[in-house]
Amino acid sequence: KDGVALHTVSDYLAAQSPAARKILSQLRAIIKKNAPKVVEGISYGMPVYRLEGILVYMGAFKNHCSLFAMPSAVLKFQKELKNYTTSKGTIQFTLQDPLPKELVARIIQYRVKENQAKAARKKKSWSVYHRQYHQGNPVIPLWAAKLS
């Protein structure tokens, strides 16, 4: 923190208070367990986890740790998150209370499925385009069709 470049998640964790480090370490373990192929890194100065796109971010603040789980996940689990401070795509966990590990695991599993489904749709869309192109029927974008 405070002007020190943090290059790895381990660096980020080491720079936190013991209470925040405990919560973030638990989040990290849950993420890795429920998304074994996840790639972790630092983005916007916080830990980011990628799997077929951004899975989640996490971060430490003065009185809480946040899991940036995307708006879809917060909406999906809104009833179970009623005792936590949430915003559009963020869930806050106080430093004093125990982390709801099973709930976090289900949120991560949901985000994995969501990202995998999105990636599958993109792949399918690309394969249709690719197949048409190689059959001599290239797909012409609408903007290009208007030019001809």
XYZ file of N, CA and C in Angstrom:
444
model
N 0.833 -1.195 0.000
C 0.000 0.000 0.000
C 0.871 1.250 0.000
N 0.243 2.397 0.036
C 0.914 3.691 0.176
C 2.145 3.841 -0.717
N 1.939 3.731 -2.034
C 3.013 3.980 -2.984
C 3.898 2.797 -3.289
N 3.705 1.671 -2.639
C 4.510 0.485 -2.903
C 3.855 -0.288 -4.040
N 4.627 -0.643 -5.070
C 4.090 -1.397 -6.191
C 3.819 -2.837 -5.746
N 2.599 -3.257 -5.959
C 2.203 -4.624 -5.611
C 2.072 -5.409 -6.907
N 2.945 -6.393 -7.093
C 2.986 -7.110 -8.361
C 2.273 -8.454 -8.318
N 2.097 -9.006 -7.143
C 1.442 -10.315 -7.031
C 0.372 -10.253 -5.945
N -0.496 -11.235 -5.951
C -1.513 -11.313 -4.913
C -0.844 -11.517 -3.557
N 0.226 -12.280 -3.512
C 0.955 -12.470 -2.249
C 1.495 -11.140 -1.723
N 2.015 -10.289 -2.627
C 2.462 -8.944 -2.226
C 1.297 -8.156 -1.645
N 0.154 -8.223 -2.315
C -1.031 -7.485 -1.871
C -1.446 -7.949 -0.477
N -1.495 -9.257 -0.285
C -1.899 -9.794 1.022
C -0.921 -9.376 2.114
N 0.359 -9.422 1.800
C 1.379 -9.067 2.794
C 1.267 -7.605 3.229
N 0.723 -6.756 2.366
C 0.618 -5.330 2.665
C -0.616 -4.984 3.504
N -1.465 -5.975 3.785
C -2.719 -5.713 4.501
C -2.583 -5.949 6.005
N -3.556 -5.434 6.744
C -3.601 -5.687 8.186
C -3.841 -7.181 8.414
N -3.491 -7.708 9.577
C -3.732 -9.133 9.835
C -5.196 -9.534 9.656
N -6.129 -8.682 10.083
C -7.555 -9.021 9.960
C -7.975 -9.091 8.497
N -7.553 -8.116 7.698
C -7.895 -8.123 6.273
C -7.195 -9.269 5.555
N -5.938 -9.519 5.915
C -5.185 -10.614 5.298
C -5.890 -11.953 5.522
N -6.444 -12.146 6.716
C -7.148 -13.392 7.026
C -8.363 -13.569 6.102
N -9.188 -12.520 5.971
C -10.378 -12.588 5.118
C -9.972 -12.801 3.657
N -9.012 -12.020 3.191
C -8.579 -12.133 1.796
C -7.957 -13.495 1.504
N -7.216 -14.040 2.431
C -6.623 -15.375 2.243
C -7.712 -16.438 2.145
N -8.755 -16.280 2.947
C -9.880 -17.214 2.868
C -10.585 -17.082 1.521
N -10.812 -15.844 1.080
C -11.435 -15.631 -0.231
C -10.585 -16.257 -1.332
N -9.284 -16.032 -1.264
C -8.359 -16.574 -2.268
C -8.454 -18.096 -2.327
N -8.471 -18.730 -1.174
C -8.544 -20.198 -1.122
C -9.873 -20.704 -1.699
N -10.953 -20.026 -1.383
C -12.274 -20.426 -1.890
C -12.330 -20.260 -3.406
N -11.788 -19.167 -3.897
C -11.775 -18.925 -5.342
C -10.985 -20.017 -6.045
N -9.783 -20.297 -5.556
C -8.929 -21.309 -6.198
C -9.542 -22.707 -6.121
N -10.222 -23.013 -5.021
C -10.844 -24.326 -4.875
C -12.010 -24.495 -5.848
N -12.792 -23.451 -6.034
C -13.994 -23.546 -6.849
C -13.780 -23.162 -8.308
N -12.613 -22.666 -8.617
C -12.233 -22.343 -9.996
C -10.775 -22.723 -10.179
N -10.487 -24.032 -10.212
C -9.090 -24.493 -10.206
C -8.225 -23.970 -11.355
N -8.831 -23.606 -12.485
C -8.051 -23.124 -13.625
C -7.946 -21.596 -13.654
N -8.369 -20.953 -12.579
C -8.350 -19.497 -12.518
C -6.916 -18.971 -12.576
N -6.769 -17.808 -13.191
C -5.468 -17.135 -13.254
C -5.582 -15.884 -12.392
N -4.697 -15.764 -11.414
C -4.758 -14.597 -10.537
C -3.704 -13.586 -10.930
N -4.027 -12.340 -10.664
C -3.099 -11.268 -10.962
C -3.506 -10.017 -10.216
N -2.879 -8.912 -10.566
C -3.200 -7.616 -9.973
C -3.683 -6.709 -11.103
N -4.822 -6.078 -10.891
C -5.364 -5.126 -11.842
C -6.055 -4.028 -11.043
N -5.874 -2.793 -11.467
C -6.406 -1.649 -10.717
C -5.921 -1.674 -9.261
N -4.745 -2.239 -9.028
C -4.167 -2.265 -7.696
C -4.788 -3.279 -6.760
N -5.610 -4.200 -7.298
C -6.282 -5.217 -6.470
C -6.121 -6.592 -7.109
N -6.273 -7.641 -6.301
C -6.261 -8.985 -6.872
C -7.446 -9.192 -7.815
N -7.156 -9.769 -8.964
C -8.185 -10.117 -9.942
C -8.020 -11.593 -10.273
N -9.142 -12.233 -10.523
C -9.152 -13.648 -10.890
C -9.853 -13.768 -12.225
N -9.154 -14.390 -13.186
C -9.689 -14.511 -14.543
C -9.893 -15.976 -14.907
N -11.025 -16.221 -15.522
C -11.339 -17.538 -16.074
C -12.369 -17.287 -17.164
N -11.946 -17.374 -18.398
C -12.829 -17.031 -19.521
C -13.315 -15.588 -19.371
N -12.429 -14.715 -18.969
C -12.775 -13.326 -18.682
C -12.616 -13.071 -17.193
N -13.009 -11.900 -16.757
C -12.870 -11.565 -15.333
C -13.901 -12.348 -14.540
N -13.418 -13.065 -13.542
C -14.300 -13.832 -12.659
C -14.701 -12.941 -11.485
N -13.734 -12.495 -10.713
C -13.970 -11.597 -9.575
C -12.710 -10.790 -9.282
N -12.912 -9.700 -8.580
C -11.839 -8.936 -7.937
C -12.064 -9.064 -6.436
N -11.035 -8.773 -5.668
C -11.215 -8.637 -4.226
C -10.295 -7.524 -3.749
N -10.664 -6.928 -2.609
C -9.844 -5.841 -2.115
C -10.055 -5.600 -0.634
N -9.059 -4.985 -0.029
C -9.109 -4.659 1.399
C -9.302 -3.163 1.559
N -10.115 -2.811 2.543
C -10.386 -1.420 2.863
C -10.251 -1.256 4.376
N -10.442 -0.054 4.874
C -10.182 0.206 6.288
C -10.975 -0.706 7.227
N -12.266 -0.858 6.978
C -13.121 -1.625 7.900
C -13.757 -2.862 7.297
N -13.392 -3.180 6.058
C -14.008 -4.347 5.422
C -13.144 -4.843 4.272
N -13.508 -6.015 3.780
C -12.946 -6.544 2.542
C -14.105 -6.673 1.564
N -13.829 -6.442 0.306
C -14.872 -6.531 -0.708
C -14.570 -7.629 -1.701
N -15.635 -8.272 -2.133
C -15.590 -9.214 -3.243
C -16.384 -8.556 -4.362
N -15.706 -8.258 -5.457
C -16.346 -7.644 -6.610
C -16.776 -8.790 -7.520
N -18.001 -9.270 -7.291
C -18.479 -10.498 -7.921
C -19.353 -10.249 -9.146
N -19.472 -9.022 -9.582
C -20.273 -8.615 -10.734
C -21.754 -8.498 -10.360
N -22.471 -7.609 -11.021
C -23.878 -7.369 -10.675
C -24.769 -8.606 -10.759
N -24.526 -9.465 -11.728
C -25.369 -10.658 -11.894
C -25.315 -11.562 -10.661
N -24.146 -11.710 -10.061
C -24.000 -12.572 -8.889
C -24.649 -11.950 -7.661
N -24.498 -10.643 -7.501
C -25.118 -9.970 -6.352
C -26.637 -10.075 -6.461
N -27.150 -9.924 -7.659
C -28.591 -10.045 -7.882
C -29.073 -11.478 -7.635
N -28.339 -12.443 -8.143
C -28.705 -13.862 -7.993
C -28.778 -14.272 -6.515
N -27.874 -13.765 -5.697
C -27.787 -14.176 -4.293
C -28.281 -13.088 -3.330
N -29.089 -12.172 -3.817
C -29.479 -11.014 -3.001
C -30.185 -11.401 -1.701
N -30.988 -12.446 -1.703
C -31.675 -12.847 -0.464
C -30.674 -13.335 0.576
N -29.704 -14.110 0.123
C -28.699 -14.643 1.047
C -27.695 -13.575 1.485
N -27.634 -12.491 0.743
C -26.695 -11.408 1.055
C -27.344 -10.271 1.835
N -28.574 -10.468 2.285
C -29.320 -9.374 2.941
C -28.644 -8.855 4.208
N -27.811 -9.670 4.848
C -27.122 -9.230 6.072
C -25.759 -8.591 5.795
N -25.454 -8.393 4.510
C -24.163 -7.814 4.128
C -24.413 -6.520 3.357
N -23.474 -5.619 3.425
C -23.548 -4.410 2.619
C -23.180 -4.786 1.191
N -24.071 -4.455 0.263
C -23.813 -4.744 -1.141
C -24.064 -3.482 -1.963
N -23.489 -3.457 -3.126
C -23.806 -2.435 -4.106
C -23.965 -3.172 -5.426
N -23.979 -2.463 -6.505
C -24.298 -3.069 -7.805
C -23.584 -4.404 -8.056
N -22.311 -4.470 -7.839
C -21.584 -5.713 -8.097
C -20.635 -6.112 -6.995
N -20.805 -5.517 -5.820
C -19.841 -5.677 -4.734
C -20.493 -6.178 -3.459
N -19.768 -7.037 -2.752
C -20.211 -7.540 -1.452
C -19.127 -7.178 -0.438
N -19.543 -6.562 0.665
C -18.588 -6.192 1.712
C -18.673 -7.172 2.878
N -17.512 -7.584 3.350
C -17.407 -8.459 4.520
C -16.639 -7.691 5.591
N -17.232 -7.560 6.770
C -16.539 -6.854 7.841
C -15.321 -7.655 8.282
N -14.381 -6.976 8.891
C -13.165 -7.642 9.344
C -13.397 -8.447 10.617
N -14.491 -8.156 11.329
C -14.749 -8.817 12.607
C -15.563 -10.106 12.463
N -16.441 -10.161 11.471
C -17.350 -11.304 11.345
C -16.725 -12.426 10.528
N -17.123 -13.657 10.806
C -16.598 -14.770 10.012
C -17.092 -14.691 8.566
N -16.249 -15.095 7.656
C -16.592 -15.111 6.236
C -17.608 -16.225 5.974
N -18.690 -15.959 5.239
C -19.665 -17.005 4.900
C -19.113 -17.875 3.762
N -18.259 -18.811 4.114
C -17.478 -19.573 3.135
C -18.341 -20.336 2.129
N -19.416 -20.990 2.609
C -20.259 -21.762 1.673
C -20.952 -20.839 0.682
N -21.418 -19.690 1.158
C -22.063 -18.731 0.271
C -21.065 -18.195 -0.759
N -19.881 -17.850 -0.323
C -18.857 -17.359 -1.250
C -18.536 -18.441 -2.280
N -18.441 -19.682 -1.854
C -18.159 -20.789 -2.780
C -19.253 -20.885 -3.848
N -20.499 -20.763 -3.433
C -21.602 -20.839 -4.405
C -21.579 -19.647 -5.360
N -21.206 -18.492 -4.856
C -21.086 -17.310 -5.720
C -19.997 -17.531 -6.764
N -18.868 -18.065 -6.338
C -17.764 -18.335 -7.273
C -18.190 -19.379 -8.294
N -18.852 -20.430 -7.858
C -19.333 -21.457 -8.791
C -20.297 -20.859 -9.819
N -21.160 -19.976 -9.356
C -22.100 -19.304 -10.254
C -21.349 -18.473 -11.291
N -20.341 -17.718 -10.832
C -19.567 -16.886 -11.764
C -18.789 -17.734 -12.764
N -18.284 -18.898 -12.325
C -17.576 -19.797 -13.246
C -18.537 -20.245 -14.348
N -19.711 -20.710 -13.958
C -20.698 -21.167 -14.958
C -21.100 -20.032 -15.889
N -21.267 -18.853 -15.323
C -21.656 -17.700 -16.126
C -20.576 -17.373 -17.167
N -19.321 -17.335 -16.746
C -18.230 -17.041 -17.677
C -18.054 -18.139 -18.714
N -18.207 -19.395 -18.309
C -18.077 -20.497 -19.262
C -19.185 -20.452 -20.306
N -20.404 -20.130 -19.890
C -21.525 -20.028 -20.834
C -21.288 -18.886 -21.816
N -20.797 -17.771 -21.318
C -20.507 -16.620 -22.173
C -19.420 -16.979 -23.188
N -18.390 -17.664 -22.737
C -17.295 -18.068 -23.626
C -17.791 -19.054 -24.682
N -18.677 -19.963 -24.292
C -19.225 -20.943 -25.239
C -20.052 -20.237 -26.314
N -20.827 -19.227 -25.907
C -21.614 -18.469 -26.886
C -20.705 -17.749 -27.874
N -19.630 -17.153 -27.378
C -18.681 -16.461 -28.253
C -18.026 -17.435 -29.221
N -17.642 -18.600 -28.693
C -16.983 -19.602 -29.527
C -17.927 -20.084 -30.620
N -19.183 -20.330 -30.257
C -20.168 -20.789 -31.231
C -20.383 -19.724 -32.304
N -20.512 -18.491 -31.883
C -20.709 -17.385 -32.816
C -19.530 -17.290 -33.778
N -18.324 -17.396 -33.250
C -17.126 -17.329 -34.084
C -17.063 -18.511 -35.036
N -17.428 -19.708 -34.586
C -17.334 -20.886 -35.451
C -18.318 -20.788 -36.615
N -19.500 -20.195 -36.394
C -20.460 -19.995 -37.488
C -19.861 -19.047 -38.515
N -19.307 -17.944 -38.071
C -18.673 -16.985 -38.963
C -17.536 -17.649 -39.730
N -16.688 -18.369 -39.015
C -15.519 -19.022 -39.608
C -15.947 -20.035 -40.663
N -16.952 -20.846 -40.351
C -17.440 -21.865 -41.287
C -18.005 -21.187 -42.548
N -18.807 -20.158 -42.390
C -19.381 -19.469 -43.545
C -18.291 -18.839 -44.404
N -17.295 -18.275 -43.756
C -16.209 -17.638 -44.477
C -15.480 -18.657 -45.349
N -15.176 -19.828 -44.797
C -14.414 -20.835 -45.534
C -15.261 -21.598 -46.538
N -16.564 -21.430 -46.469
C -17.432 -22.024 -47.489
C -17.678 -21.035 -48.620
N -16.975 -19.909 -48.573
C -17.134 -18.915 -49.620
C -18.315 -17.984 -49.414
N -18.895 -18.009 -48.229
C -20.035 -17.143 -47.913
C -19.693 -16.245 -46.731
N -18.757 -15.323 -46.908
C -18.399 -14.499 -45.755
C -19.580 -13.670 -45.272
N -19.659 -13.536 -43.985
C -20.684 -12.706 -43.381
C -20.250 -11.259 -43.559
N -21.112 -10.471 -44.141
C -20.787 -9.072 -44.363
C -21.465 -8.250 -43.267
N -20.685 -7.501 -42.502
C -21.302 -6.677 -41.458
C -22.298 -5.701 -42.067
N -23.324 -5.370 -41.298
C -24.364 -4.472 -41.804
C -23.817 -3.141 -42.273
N -22.824 -2.601 -41.556
C -22.270 -1.312 -41.958
C -21.591 -1.421 -43.313
N -20.955 -2.561 -43.588
C -20.278 -2.748 -44.878
C -21.285 -2.983 -45.988
N -22.372 -3.680 -45.685
C -23.397 -3.936 -46.687
C -24.020 -2.632 -47.168
N -24.124 -1.665 -46.270
C -24.721 -0.371 -46.644
C -23.808 0.427 -47.564
N -22.506 0.120 -47.537
C -21.561 0.839 -48.385
C -21.607 0.376 -49.825
N -22.045 -0.859 -50.064
C -22.016 -1.389 -51.421
C -23.257 -1.084 -52.206
